[in-house]
Amino acid sequence: MSSHAVRLEAAGAAVTVVSAERAVTAWTGRYAGPWWNAAEVSPESVCAGPLVTASVDRSAYDDLAFAVTQAPHTSTTYARERMLVAGDVSTGVVRAVTSGSGLAYRSEPSAGSLTVIGRRAEDVATATARLAREVVRGVLLRDGWSVLHASAVVQDGRVILTLGGKGAGKTTTAVALAHRYRLGLLANDRVFVRPAGNGGVDVLPWPAAAAVGLGLLDALGWFDVARERLEAGEELHPTQKQQVTEALLAGSRTPLWEGGKELKAQIFPDQFSRWFGLALATRGQAAALVFPRVEADAVPAVEDRGRVLEDGDFMSGATEDRYPDVLGLVRVDGGGAPEARRDVARRLAGLPHHDVVLGHDPAANADLLAKVAGCA
């Protein structure tokens, strides 16, 4: 049986995904895309380095799942479902199973080897892409990078970082600037950062799907594009709620809410470029920090809240517990070493800081942001 392979690379950190299912490697490739220089390679050329092998095989899944349940094991919550884990990193081999999604895993951290086996192709593809990203994250963090909860755009190598918690406007800020001023979109929710030799801070993207509300899609002029693509048979990320897909197909631009939370379109990284014409940037150096807040009827304006970078702006073990590192892929704190975060924070503190209030007009928001951040 022929195999397919895709290699991801970012700042010297790399992982190769191999599978007999082209859909699996293709999913990983589109998820990382140009952000992490995803490229198809010959499976025969894979001889070293971190490797993720993925297969859709019900019988092999049953065998590995049975082996986990018959061995001494623990239980944890992983990706919001129960995972049984046999062994630990110190033993050299970790086996695990999440029966709800029909996935089993075998990890050898010291050898840089991970096997993912599942019952359904889409579940295998989704898990493989996420875990390949975790492998790269581990290499980067052990090489001195940290993770900031921020969106980012790039102009001529200068990175504008937008920071804040959920609902602060990170994605709104990034896509509005990238769309209106043709800047490179580096990330919509997280970035890797590391002190640079010239005294600055280097920034890398964190590949992830982006959540964009129906109102913002409409305001950016992207709603009809998304609708046409869906009508033609293309799909958005599977984490998207069915109500959002139905609204897009029906032409309903009214924001959707469930339990006080807005339901949004979940856009694959590659769809930003293929559907909406945005360029995806691969790296840059931090030049300014923006701290937004969003009010529905606000006129975009500069504020003076005195917001500065805080410990909570870094992703850490406490904020990354959705995917505990039971498979030994990262092996350090999920946000980076404390000393690395402190050095980054000290350097970023010396850059221009901008507190802003934004409304629901992307063009007006982008114009203000470009002015204060020096992008206009």
PDB file of N, CA, C and O in Angstrom, residues 32 34 105 130 153-154 206 216 230 237 240 295 320 342 373:
ATOM      1  N   ALA A  32      -1.564  23.590   8.728  1.00  0.00           N
ATOM      2  CA  ALA A  32      -0.358  24.372   8.979  1.00  0.00           C
ATOM      3  C   ALA A  32      -0.067  25.327   7.839  1.00  0.00           C
ATOM      4  O   ALA A  32       0.353  26.471   8.055  1.00  0.00           O
ATOM      5  N   PRO A  34       1.154  27.597   4.707  1.00  0.00           N
ATOM      6  CA  PRO A  34       2.384  28.378   4.590  1.00  0.00           C
ATOM      7  C   PRO A  34       2.885  28.910   5.925  1.00  0.00           C
ATOM      8  O   PRO A  34       4.049  29.288   6.047  1.00  0.00           O
ATOM      9  N   TYR A 105      -3.392   5.767  20.710  1.00  0.00           N
ATOM     10  CA  TYR A 105      -2.103   6.412  20.506  1.00  0.00           C
ATOM     11  C   TYR A 105      -0.982   5.557  21.112  1.00  0.00           C
ATOM     12  O   TYR A 105      -1.164   4.924  22.156  1.00  0.00           O
ATOM     13  N   ARG A 130      -3.474  18.118  14.999  1.00  0.00           N
ATOM     14  CA  ARG A 130      -3.303  18.759  16.307  1.00  0.00           C
ATOM     15  C   ARG A 130      -2.037  18.241  16.994  1.00  0.00           C
ATOM     16  O   ARG A 130      -1.261  19.018  17.563  1.00  0.00           O
ATOM     17  N   VAL A 153      -0.262  40.765  12.947  1.00  0.00           N
ATOM     18  CA  VAL A 153      -0.130  41.062  11.520  1.00  0.00           C
ATOM     19  C   VAL A 153       1.271  41.615  11.291  1.00  0.00           C
ATOM     20  O   VAL A 153       1.921  42.115  12.210  1.00  0.00           O
ATOM     21  N   VAL A 154       1.734  41.524  10.041  1.00  0.00           N
ATOM     22  CA  VAL A 154       3.105  41.906   9.715  1.00  0.00           C
ATOM     23  C   VAL A 154       3.121  42.864   8.546  1.00  0.00           C
ATOM     24  O   VAL A 154       2.434  42.659   7.540  1.00  0.00           O
ATOM     25  N   TRP A 206       1.184  30.530  15.160  1.00  0.00           N
ATOM     26  CA  TRP A 206       0.620  29.314  15.741  1.00  0.00           C
ATOM     27  C   TRP A 206      -0.549  28.928  14.837  1.00  0.00           C
ATOM     28  O   TRP A 206      -1.592  29.573  14.855  1.00  0.00           O
ATOM     29  N   LEU A 216     -19.118  40.017  11.406  1.00  0.00           N
ATOM     30  CA  LEU A 216     -17.798  40.433  10.916  1.00  0.00           C
ATOM     31  C   LEU A 216     -17.568  39.931   9.497  1.00  0.00           C
ATOM     32  O   LEU A 216     -17.012  40.654   8.659  1.00  0.00           O
ATOM     33  N   LEU A 230     -19.396  27.261   0.213  1.00  0.00           N
ATOM     34  CA  LEU A 230     -20.148  26.177   0.846  1.00  0.00           C
ATOM     35  C   LEU A 230     -21.147  25.564  -0.139  1.00  0.00           C
ATOM     36  O   LEU A 230     -21.320  24.340  -0.187  1.00  0.00           O
ATOM     37  N   HIS A 237     -14.169  24.383   9.072  1.00  0.00           N
ATOM     38  CA  HIS A 237     -13.608  23.460  10.046  1.00  0.00           C
ATOM     39  C   HIS A 237     -14.726  22.699  10.766  1.00  0.00           C
ATOM     40  O   HIS A 237     -15.773  23.276  11.079  1.00  0.00           O
ATOM     41  N   GLN A 240     -17.085  23.780  13.717  1.00  0.00           N
ATOM     42  CA  GLN A 240     -18.153  24.772  13.518  1.00  0.00           C
ATOM     43  C   GLN A 240     -19.516  24.158  13.801  1.00  0.00           C
ATOM     44  O   GLN A 240     -19.811  23.026  13.401  1.00  0.00           O
ATOM     45  N   GLU A 295     -16.862  47.627  21.758  1.00  0.00           N
ATOM     46  CA  GLU A 295     -18.211  48.048  22.123  1.00  0.00           C
ATOM     47  C   GLU A 295     -19.005  48.200  20.837  1.00  0.00           C
ATOM     48  O   GLU A 295     -18.527  48.798  19.868  1.00  0.00           O
ATOM     49  N   GLU A 320      -3.462  25.717  29.511  1.00  0.00           N
ATOM     50  CA  GLU A 320      -3.358  24.769  28.412  1.00  0.00           C
ATOM     51  C   GLU A 320      -3.833  23.377  28.822  1.00  0.00           C
ATOM     52  O   GLU A 320      -3.447  22.381  28.219  1.00  0.00           O
ATOM     53  N   ARG A 342      10.062  35.820  30.962  1.00  0.00           N
ATOM     54  CA  ARG A 342      10.485  37.068  31.613  1.00  0.00           C
ATOM     55  C   ARG A 342      11.312  37.929  30.675  1.00  0.00           C
ATOM     56  O   ARG A 342      11.142  39.165  30.635  1.00  0.00           O
ATOM     57  N   ALA A 373      -0.530  52.295  15.156  1.00  0.00           N
ATOM     58  CA  ALA A 373       0.549  51.313  15.073  1.00  0.00           C
ATOM     59  C   ALA A 373       1.567  51.630  13.972  1.00  0.00           C
ATOM     60  O   ALA A 373       2.520  50.889  13.784  1.00  0.00           O
TER      61      ALA A 373
END
